[in-house]
Amino acid sequence: MANKYNTKNYDYLIIGAGPFGMIFAYEAAKRGKRSLIVEKRAHIGGNMYTHTEHGITVHDFGAHIFHTDNKEVWDYIRQFAEFNGYQNQVVANYKGDLYNLPFNMNTFYEMWGTKTPDEAKAKIEEQKKAALADLGDKAPRNLEEQAISLIGTDIYEKLIKGYTEKQWGRKATELPAFIIKRLPVRFIYDNNYFNHRYQGIPVGGYTQIFENMMAQSNGLIDVMLNTDFFDIKDEILPEFAHVLYTGMIDQFFDYQFGELEYRSLRFEHEVIDSDNYQGNSVINYTDAETPYTRVMEWKHFDGLADEGKTIITREYPQTWDRSKEAYYPVNDEKNTQIYKQYAKLARTEHPDIIFGGRLGQYRYFDMDQVFNAALNEVRKEFGIAADFNFAHDEFH
Ligand code: FAD
Ligand code: UDP
């Protein structure tokens, strides 16, 4: 069986052709190392995968906007694609009323008619005092307390509670505070969804990034698509001394400390005969009753499209089970404790295996954090002390 996969030809076995796995394989190839990637889906790119239809780039696994303060990561990704100047500006629809996101002077004006930062701050302070009197000077203990202490009860009730509880399938009081801190709160009129210095989307989509990595790897990367690692684990794993695993860490260890919790999603794509369906790239539905959290209209992400057609995607959160894709780790206290047991087992039982990425490290990573983590892993593996050299001449 050993030679069925010609395992002796490879330096690395990599599970998952998402960004973590692909970056590692590409950097290994630059250093003359050969990788075999096992990927259960029919394509490379993981959740960053995009395809083009009617001249429109569709993000198959939800809207992906690259945003970062990390100059090295920003320079790194732009080796593989040209980026547009897209800036994410999300509109919230609460029972038919529209509000700008993230929480800024436009939102406060729409909610309360306040016009100056002092007026808005006074309103928030008044609501916070009334709702969180018991908390005193203590730090917020959960997402609800965190949200109210940042922007008061009106915005919490209309723009956060319903969205959060359907997204995560549990009460906002049972969720960690850090999740809501992903969204900026600012006292200027500025609807930019992110605070980062660099932001954009690759012209033509993300898939080319991974295709370019393959094309520039001198044939040193082979990918087995449509192959679940767990179907071949027993025969293939013992053949490799060096392994990178980017799937679910609890599944790797056969759920021996119990399942980690994840949230799953269902995407409903629709082609519509219209030039412009909703007038914005993302509209969030923040009430509890609408079953989806957001609707994306893809042509507004890059302005390139055939006339008369538009494509939208509704994103429905759903409970995860073993038959579904795990999209989000649930980083609450209970799951963090379980994850720590798996991480410890990984260190003691499998020091030869790198566990990486959103599922391998059970972290709510954005793309730039995955790029950074993968590059750090490459640094460790190959003993590179300094910054990356972006020239491709190592191959020649
Ligand atoms: P993934 O991209 O998930 O890749 C893992 C790969 O491993 C997958 O291809 C999977 O099929 C494969 N795999 C898993 N198990 C097995 C197995 N047993 N056998 C074989 N293959 C396996 N980040 C941003 O920066 N900006 C955004 O706007 C943004 N929006 C997002 C929206 C949504 C809806 C989601 C879900 C995520 C979003 N992200 C965003 C996060 C981004 O998708 C992740 O940070 C990134 O894709 C993680 O990379 P990864 O390589 O760790 O994992
Ligand atoms: N959130 C919310 N209302 C919104 C948008 C986001 O309450 O209209 C909360 C929700 O809890 C969500 C979190 O903020 O999970 C982070 O939002 P983000 O847009 O970063 O989520 P992601 O794109 O990662 O799904």
Coordinates of C-alpha atoms and ligand atoms in Angstrom, one line a residue:
M1 CA 0.0 0.0 0.0
A2 CA 2.9 2.3 0.8
N3 CA 3.5 3.2 -2.8
K4 CA -0.1 3.8 -3.9
Y5 CA 0.5 7.4 -3.2
N6 CA 4.2 7.4 -4.0
T7 CA 4.7 8.7 -0.5
K8 CA 8.5 8.4 -0.7
N9 CA 8.6 11.2 -3.2
Y10 CA 7.3 13.8 -0.8
D11 CA 8.7 15.8 2.0
Y12 CA 5.4 16.9 3.5
L13 CA 1.8 15.6 3.8
I14 CA -0.6 18.5 4.0
I15 CA -4.2 18.1 4.9
G16 CA -6.4 20.9 3.5
A17 CA -5.8 23.1 0.5
G18 CA -7.0 26.3 2.3
P19 CA -4.8 29.3 2.6
F20 CA -2.8 27.8 5.5
G21 CA -2.0 24.5 3.7
M22 CA -1.3 26.3 0.3
I23 CA 1.0 28.9 1.7
F24 CA 3.0 26.2 3.6
A25 CA 3.2 24.0 0.5
Y26 CA 4.2 27.0 -1.7
E27 CA 7.0 28.2 0.6
A28 CA 8.2 24.6 1.0
A29 CA 8.4 24.3 -2.8
K30 CA 10.4 27.5 -3.0
R31 CA 12.9 25.7 -0.8
G32 CA 12.9 22.6 -3.1
K33 CA 10.6 20.5 -0.9
R34 CA 7.8 18.4 -2.3
S35 CA 4.3 18.3 -0.8
L36 CA 1.2 16.1 -1.2
I37 CA -2.0 17.9 -0.3
V38 CA -5.1 16.0 0.5
E39 CA -8.3 18.0 0.1
K40 CA -11.8 16.7 0.6
R41 CA -13.5 19.4 -1.6
A42 CA -13.3 19.5 -5.4
H43 CA -11.1 22.6 -5.4
I44 CA -8.2 24.4 -3.8
G45 CA -8.5 27.7 -1.8
G46 CA -10.5 26.5 1.2
N47 CA -13.2 29.0 2.3
M48 CA -11.5 31.7 0.2
Y49 CA -12.5 29.9 -3.0
T50 CA -14.4 32.1 -5.6
H51 CA -15.7 31.4 -9.1
T52 CA -16.9 33.7 -11.9
E53 CA -20.4 33.5 -13.5
H54 CA -22.0 36.1 -15.8
G55 CA -18.8 38.2 -15.4
I56 CA -19.5 38.3 -11.6
T57 CA -17.0 37.0 -9.0
V58 CA -19.0 34.9 -6.5
H59 CA -17.4 34.0 -3.1
D60 CA -18.7 30.5 -2.7
F61 CA -18.3 30.5 1.1
G62 CA -19.5 33.9 2.1
A63 CA -18.1 37.4 1.6
H64 CA -14.3 37.6 2.0
I65 CA -12.8 41.0 2.4
F66 CA -9.1 41.1 3.0
H67 CA -8.2 43.6 5.7
T68 CA -5.0 43.9 7.7
D69 CA -2.5 46.1 9.5
N70 CA 0.2 43.7 8.8
K71 CA 2.3 45.1 6.0
E72 CA 4.2 41.9 5.4
V73 CA 1.0 39.9 4.9
W74 CA -0.4 42.7 2.6
D75 CA 2.7 42.6 0.5
Y76 CA 2.8 38.9 0.5
I77 CA -0.8 38.3 -0.8
R78 CA -0.4 41.0 -3.5
Q79 CA 2.4 38.9 -5.1
F80 CA -0.4 36.6 -6.4
A81 CA -3.1 39.0 -7.4
E82 CA -3.9 42.7 -8.0
F83 CA -6.2 44.1 -5.4
N84 CA -9.1 46.6 -6.0
G85 CA -9.7 49.4 -3.6
Y86 CA -12.9 47.9 -2.1
Q87 CA -14.0 49.2 1.3
N88 CA -16.7 47.3 3.1
Q89 CA -19.7 49.4 4.1
V90 CA -22.5 47.3 5.5
V91 CA -26.2 48.3 5.8
A92 CA -28.4 46.8 8.5
N93 CA -32.1 46.2 7.9
Y94 CA -34.1 45.9 11.2
K95 CA -37.7 45.2 10.4
G96 CA -37.6 47.4 7.4
D97 CA -35.6 50.3 8.9
L98 CA -32.1 50.8 7.6
Y99 CA -29.0 51.7 9.6
N100 CA -25.4 52.1 8.7
L101 CA -22.8 49.8 10.2
P102 CA -20.5 49.5 12.0
F103 CA -21.6 51.6 14.9
N104 CA -20.7 55.2 14.1
M105 CA -22.1 58.8 14.0
N106 CA -24.4 57.8 11.0
T107 CA -25.9 54.9 13.0
F108 CA -26.4 57.1 16.1
Y109 CA -28.1 59.8 14.0
E110 CA -30.4 57.2 12.4
M111 CA -31.2 55.7 15.8
W112 CA -31.5 58.8 18.0
G113 CA -31.1 61.9 15.8
T114 CA -28.0 62.8 17.7
K115 CA -25.6 65.1 15.7
T116 CA -22.5 65.5 17.8
P117 CA -20.2 63.0 19.4
D118 CA -21.0 64.4 22.9
E119 CA -24.8 63.9 22.3
A120 CA -24.2 60.3 21.1
K121 CA -21.9 59.5 24.0
A122 CA -24.4 60.9 26.5
K123 CA -27.1 58.7 25.1
I124 CA -25.0 55.6 25.3
E125 CA -23.9 56.4 28.8
E126 CA -27.5 56.9 30.0
Q127 CA -28.6 53.5 28.5
K128 CA -25.5 51.7 29.8
K129 CA -26.0 53.1 33.4
A130 CA -29.7 52.0 33.4
A131 CA -29.0 48.5 32.1
L132 CA -25.8 47.6 33.7
A133 CA -26.1 49.2 37.1
D134 CA -25.1 45.9 38.8
L135 CA -21.9 45.6 36.8
G136 CA -20.2 48.6 38.4
D137 CA -16.6 48.9 37.4
K138 CA -16.3 45.2 36.6
A139 CA -15.4 44.1 33.1
P140 CA -18.3 42.8 30.9
R141 CA -18.8 39.1 31.4
N142 CA -20.4 38.2 28.1
L143 CA -21.3 39.6 24.7
E144 CA -24.6 41.2 25.9
E145 CA -22.9 43.2 28.6
Q146 CA -20.0 44.1 26.3
A147 CA -22.3 45.3 23.6
I148 CA -24.5 47.4 26.0
S149 CA -21.4 48.9 27.6
L150 CA -20.1 49.9 24.2
I151 CA -23.2 51.3 22.4
G152 CA -26.2 51.1 24.8
T153 CA -29.5 49.2 24.8
D154 CA -31.2 50.5 21.7
I155 CA -28.5 49.5 19.3
Y156 CA -28.0 46.2 21.2
E157 CA -31.7 45.3 20.9
K158 CA -32.1 46.3 17.2
L159 CA -28.7 45.6 15.6
I160 CA -27.0 43.0 17.7
K161 CA -29.2 40.7 19.8
G162 CA -31.2 39.1 17.0
Y163 CA -28.3 38.8 14.6
T164 CA -26.0 37.4 17.2
E165 CA -28.4 34.9 18.6
K166 CA -29.3 33.4 15.2
Q167 CA -25.7 33.5 14.0
W168 CA -24.4 31.6 17.1
G169 CA -27.5 29.6 18.0
R170 CA -27.4 30.7 21.7
K171 CA -28.1 33.6 23.9
A172 CA -25.8 36.6 23.8
T173 CA -25.3 36.2 27.5
E174 CA -23.7 32.8 26.8
L175 CA -21.2 34.2 24.3
P176 CA -17.7 35.6 24.9
A177 CA -17.4 39.4 24.9
F178 CA -14.6 39.5 22.3
I179 CA -16.8 38.5 19.4
I180 CA -18.6 41.9 19.4
K181 CA -15.3 43.8 19.7
R182 CA -14.6 42.7 16.1
L183 CA -16.8 45.6 15.0
P184 CA -15.5 49.1 15.4
V185 CA -17.4 51.7 17.5
R186 CA -16.5 55.2 16.4
F187 CA -17.6 58.8 17.0
I188 CA -17.0 60.0 13.5
Y189 CA -19.2 59.8 10.4
D190 CA -17.4 56.8 8.8
N191 CA -19.1 53.6 7.6
N192 CA -15.9 51.6 6.9
Y193 CA -16.6 48.1 8.4
F194 CA -12.9 47.7 9.4
N195 CA -10.3 49.8 11.2
H196 CA -7.3 48.3 9.3
R197 CA -4.9 50.3 7.1
Y198 CA -5.0 47.9 4.1
Q199 CA -8.3 46.6 2.6
G200 CA -9.4 45.1 -0.7
I201 CA -10.5 42.2 -2.8
P202 CA -8.4 40.6 -5.6
V203 CA -9.6 41.7 -9.0
G204 CA -11.1 38.5 -10.5
G205 CA -11.4 36.7 -7.1
Y206 CA -9.2 34.8 -4.7
T207 CA -8.9 31.5 -6.5
Q208 CA -6.1 32.9 -8.8
I209 CA -4.0 33.3 -5.7
F210 CA -3.9 29.6 -5.1
E211 CA -3.6 28.8 -8.8
N212 CA -0.6 31.1 -9.1
M213 CA 1.0 29.4 -6.1
M214 CA 0.6 26.1 -7.9
A215 CA 1.9 27.5 -11.2
Q216 CA 5.0 28.9 -9.5
S217 CA 5.8 25.8 -7.5
N218 CA 7.8 24.0 -10.2
G219 CA 5.6 21.0 -10.0
L220 CA 6.6 20.3 -6.4
I221 CA 3.0 20.4 -5.1
D222 CA 0.5 17.6 -5.9
V223 CA -3.1 17.9 -4.8
M224 CA -5.5 15.0 -4.3
L225 CA -8.9 16.6 -4.6
N226 CA -12.2 15.0 -3.5
T227 CA -10.3 13.0 -0.8
D228 CA -11.2 13.0 2.8
F229 CA -8.1 12.5 4.9
F230 CA -9.9 10.2 7.3
D231 CA -10.7 7.7 4.5
I232 CA -7.0 7.2 4.0
K233 CA -5.5 8.2 7.4
D234 CA -4.4 4.8 8.6
E235 CA -2.5 3.9 5.4
I236 CA -1.0 7.3 4.6
L237 CA -0.1 9.0 7.9
P238 CA 2.5 6.4 9.0
E239 CA 4.3 7.0 5.7
F240 CA 5.2 10.7 6.5
A241 CA 7.6 12.2 9.0
H242 CA 6.4 15.7 8.3
V243 CA 2.7 16.6 8.4
L244 CA 0.6 19.7 8.4
Y245 CA -3.0 19.3 9.4
T246 CA -5.6 22.1 8.9
G247 CA -8.8 20.1 9.5
M248 CA -10.7 19.9 12.8
I249 CA -8.4 19.0 15.7
D250 CA -11.1 17.1 17.6
Q251 CA -11.8 14.9 14.6
F252 CA -8.1 14.1 14.3
F253 CA -8.1 12.7 17.8
D254 CA -11.4 10.8 17.2
Y255 CA -13.3 13.2 19.5
Q256 CA -11.8 11.5 22.5
F257 CA -12.4 14.5 24.8
G258 CA -15.8 15.1 23.2
E259 CA -16.8 17.3 20.3
L260 CA -15.8 20.9 20.0
E261 CA -18.7 23.1 19.0
Y262 CA -18.8 24.8 15.6
R263 CA -21.4 26.8 13.8
S264 CA -22.3 25.9 10.3
L265 CA -23.8 27.9 7.4
R266 CA -26.0 27.2 4.4
F267 CA -25.5 29.5 1.3
E268 CA -28.4 30.1 -1.1
H269 CA -27.1 31.6 -4.4
E270 CA -29.6 33.1 -6.9
V271 CA -29.1 34.6 -10.3
I272 CA -31.6 37.5 -10.8
D273 CA -32.5 39.4 -14.0
S274 CA -31.6 42.9 -12.7
D275 CA -28.7 45.3 -12.9
N276 CA -28.9 46.1 -9.3
Y277 CA -30.9 44.1 -6.7
Q278 CA -30.2 45.7 -3.3
G279 CA -27.9 48.6 -4.0
N280 CA -25.1 47.5 -1.6
S281 CA -22.7 44.6 -1.4
V282 CA -23.9 43.4 2.0
I283 CA -27.2 43.9 3.8
N284 CA -27.5 42.4 7.3
Y285 CA -30.9 41.3 8.6
T286 CA -30.6 42.0 12.3
D287 CA -34.0 40.9 13.6
A288 CA -34.4 37.4 15.1
E289 CA -37.2 36.2 12.7
T290 CA -35.5 36.5 9.3
P291 CA -33.8 33.1 9.0
Y292 CA -30.7 34.4 7.2
T293 CA -28.1 36.9 8.7
R294 CA -27.0 38.7 5.5
V295 CA -27.5 39.0 1.8
M296 CA -24.5 39.6 -0.5
E297 CA -24.8 41.1 -4.0
W298 CA -21.5 40.1 -5.6
K299 CA -21.3 42.6 -8.5
H300 CA -20.9 45.4 -5.9
F301 CA -17.7 44.0 -4.6
D302 CA -15.8 44.7 -7.8
G303 CA -18.1 46.5 -10.2
L304 CA -17.4 44.0 -13.0
A305 CA -20.5 42.3 -14.4
D306 CA -22.7 41.5 -17.4
E307 CA -25.6 43.8 -17.9
G308 CA -29.0 42.7 -16.9
K309 CA -27.8 40.0 -14.5
T310 CA -27.0 40.0 -10.8
I311 CA -26.1 37.2 -8.3
I312 CA -27.1 37.3 -4.7
T313 CA -26.3 34.9 -1.8
R314 CA -28.4 34.5 1.4
E315 CA -26.3 33.2 4.3
Y316 CA -28.2 31.0 6.8
P317 CA -26.6 30.0 10.0
Q318 CA -27.2 26.4 11.1
T319 CA -26.4 24.0 13.8
W320 CA -23.2 22.0 13.1
D321 CA -23.2 18.2 13.1
R322 CA -20.7 15.8 11.7
S323 CA -22.4 15.8 8.3
K324 CA -21.9 19.6 7.9
E325 CA -19.0 22.0 7.2
A326 CA -17.6 23.6 10.3
Y327 CA -17.3 27.3 9.5
Y328 CA -16.9 29.0 12.9
P329 CA -15.3 27.7 16.1
V330 CA -17.3 28.7 19.2
N331 CA -14.5 30.1 21.4
D332 CA -16.4 30.2 24.7
E333 CA -14.9 29.0 28.0
K334 CA -16.2 25.5 27.8
N335 CA -14.9 24.8 24.3
T336 CA -11.6 26.6 25.1
Q337 CA -11.0 24.1 27.9
I338 CA -11.7 21.1 25.6
Y339 CA -9.5 22.6 22.9
K340 CA -6.6 22.9 25.4
Q341 CA -6.8 19.1 26.0
Y342 CA -6.6 18.4 22.3
A343 CA -3.7 20.9 21.9
K344 CA -1.8 19.2 24.7
L345 CA -2.4 15.8 23.2
A346 CA -1.1 17.2 19.9
R347 CA 2.1 18.4 21.5
T348 CA 2.8 15.2 23.4
E349 CA 1.5 12.5 21.1
H350 CA 2.3 14.2 17.7
P351 CA 5.1 16.7 18.0
D352 CA 5.8 15.8 14.3
I353 CA 2.5 17.2 13.2
I354 CA 1.8 21.0 12.8
F355 CA -1.9 21.8 13.6
G356 CA -2.7 25.0 11.7
G357 CA -5.6 27.3 10.7
R358 CA -9.1 28.0 11.8
L359 CA -10.0 24.4 12.4
G360 CA -6.6 23.0 13.4
Q361 CA -6.1 25.7 16.0
Y362 CA -9.8 26.2 16.7
R363 CA -9.5 30.0 16.4
Y364 CA -11.8 32.6 14.9
F365 CA -9.0 33.6 12.5
D366 CA -9.4 36.1 9.7
M367 CA -7.5 35.5 6.5
D368 CA -4.6 37.9 7.4
Q369 CA -4.2 36.1 10.7
V370 CA -4.0 32.7 8.8
F371 CA -1.5 34.1 6.4
N372 CA 0.6 35.5 9.3
A373 CA 0.4 32.2 11.2
A374 CA 1.3 30.1 8.1
L375 CA 4.3 32.4 7.4
N376 CA 5.4 32.1 11.0
E377 CA 5.2 28.3 10.7
V378 CA 7.3 28.4 7.6
R379 CA 9.9 30.6 9.5
K380 CA 10.1 28.0 12.2
E381 CA 10.2 25.0 9.9
F382 CA 12.9 26.4 7.6
G383 CA 14.8 28.5 10.2
I384 CA 14.2 31.8 8.4
A385 CA 15.0 34.6 10.8
A386 CA 14.0 37.7 8.9
D387 CA 11.3 38.9 6.6
F388 CA 10.2 37.0 3.6
N389 CA 12.0 37.5 0.3
F390 CA 9.2 37.9 -2.2
A391 CA 11.4 37.4 -5.2
H392 CA 10.7 34.1 -7.0
D393 CA 14.3 33.6 -8.1
E394 CA 14.8 30.8 -5.6
F395 CA 13.3 28.5 -8.3
H396 CA 15.8 29.3 -10.9
Ligands
FAD1 P1 -10.0 26.8 5.4 O1 -10.1 27.9 4.4 O2 -11.3 26.4 6.0 O3 -9.4 25.6 4.6 C1 -9.3 24.3 5.2 C2 -9.3 23.3 4.1 O4 -9.1 21.9 4.6 C3 -10.7 23.2 3.4 O5 -10.5 23.3 2.0 C4 -11.3 21.9 3.8 O6 -12.1 21.3 2.8 C5 -10.0 21.1 4.0 N1 -10.2 19.9 4.9 C6 -10.7 20.0 6.2 N2 -10.8 18.7 6.7 C7 -10.4 17.9 5.8 C8 -10.2 16.5 5.7 N3 -10.6 15.7 6.7 N4 -9.7 15.9 4.6 C9 -9.3 16.7 3.5 N5 -9.5 18.1 3.5 C10 -10.0 18.6 4.7 N6 -11.7 36.3 6.7 C11 -11.3 37.6 6.4 O7 -10.2 38.0 6.6 N7 -12.2 38.5 5.9 C12 -13.5 38.1 5.7 O8 -14.3 38.9 5.2 C13 -13.9 36.8 6.0 N8 -15.2 36.4 5.8 C14 -15.6 35.1 6.1 C15 -16.9 34.8 5.9 C16 -17.3 33.5 6.2 C17 -18.8 33.1 6.0 C18 -16.4 32.5 6.8 C19 -16.8 31.2 7.1 C20 -15.1 32.9 7.0 C21 -14.6 34.2 6.7 N9 -13.3 34.6 6.8 C22 -12.9 35.9 6.5 C23 -12.3 33.7 7.4 C24 -11.5 32.9 6.4 O9 -12.4 32.1 5.6 C25 -10.5 32.0 7.1 O10 -9.6 32.8 7.9 C26 -9.6 31.2 6.2 O11 -10.2 30.6 5.1 C27 -9.0 30.0 7.1 O12 -8.0 29.4 6.3 P2 -7.6 27.9 6.7 O13 -6.6 27.4 5.7 O14 -7.4 27.8 8.2 O15 -9.0 27.0 6.6
UDP2 N1 -22.9 41.4 14.6 C1 -24.1 41.9 15.0 N2 -24.9 42.6 14.1 C2 -24.4 42.8 12.8 C3 -23.1 42.3 12.5 C4 -22.4 41.6 13.4 O1 -24.5 41.7 16.1 O2 -25.1 43.4 12.0 C5 -22.1 40.7 15.7 C6 -22.4 39.2 15.6 O3 -22.3 38.6 16.9 C7 -21.2 38.7 14.8 C8 -20.1 39.6 15.2 O4 -20.7 40.8 15.5 O5 -21.0 37.3 14.9 C9 -18.9 39.7 14.3 O6 -19.4 40.2 13.1 P1 -18.6 40.0 11.7 O7 -19.2 40.8 10.6 O8 -17.1 40.3 12.0 O9 -18.8 38.4 11.5 P2 -18.2 37.4 10.4 O10 -18.1 38.2 9.1 O11 -16.9 36.8 11.0 O12 -19.3 36.4 10.3

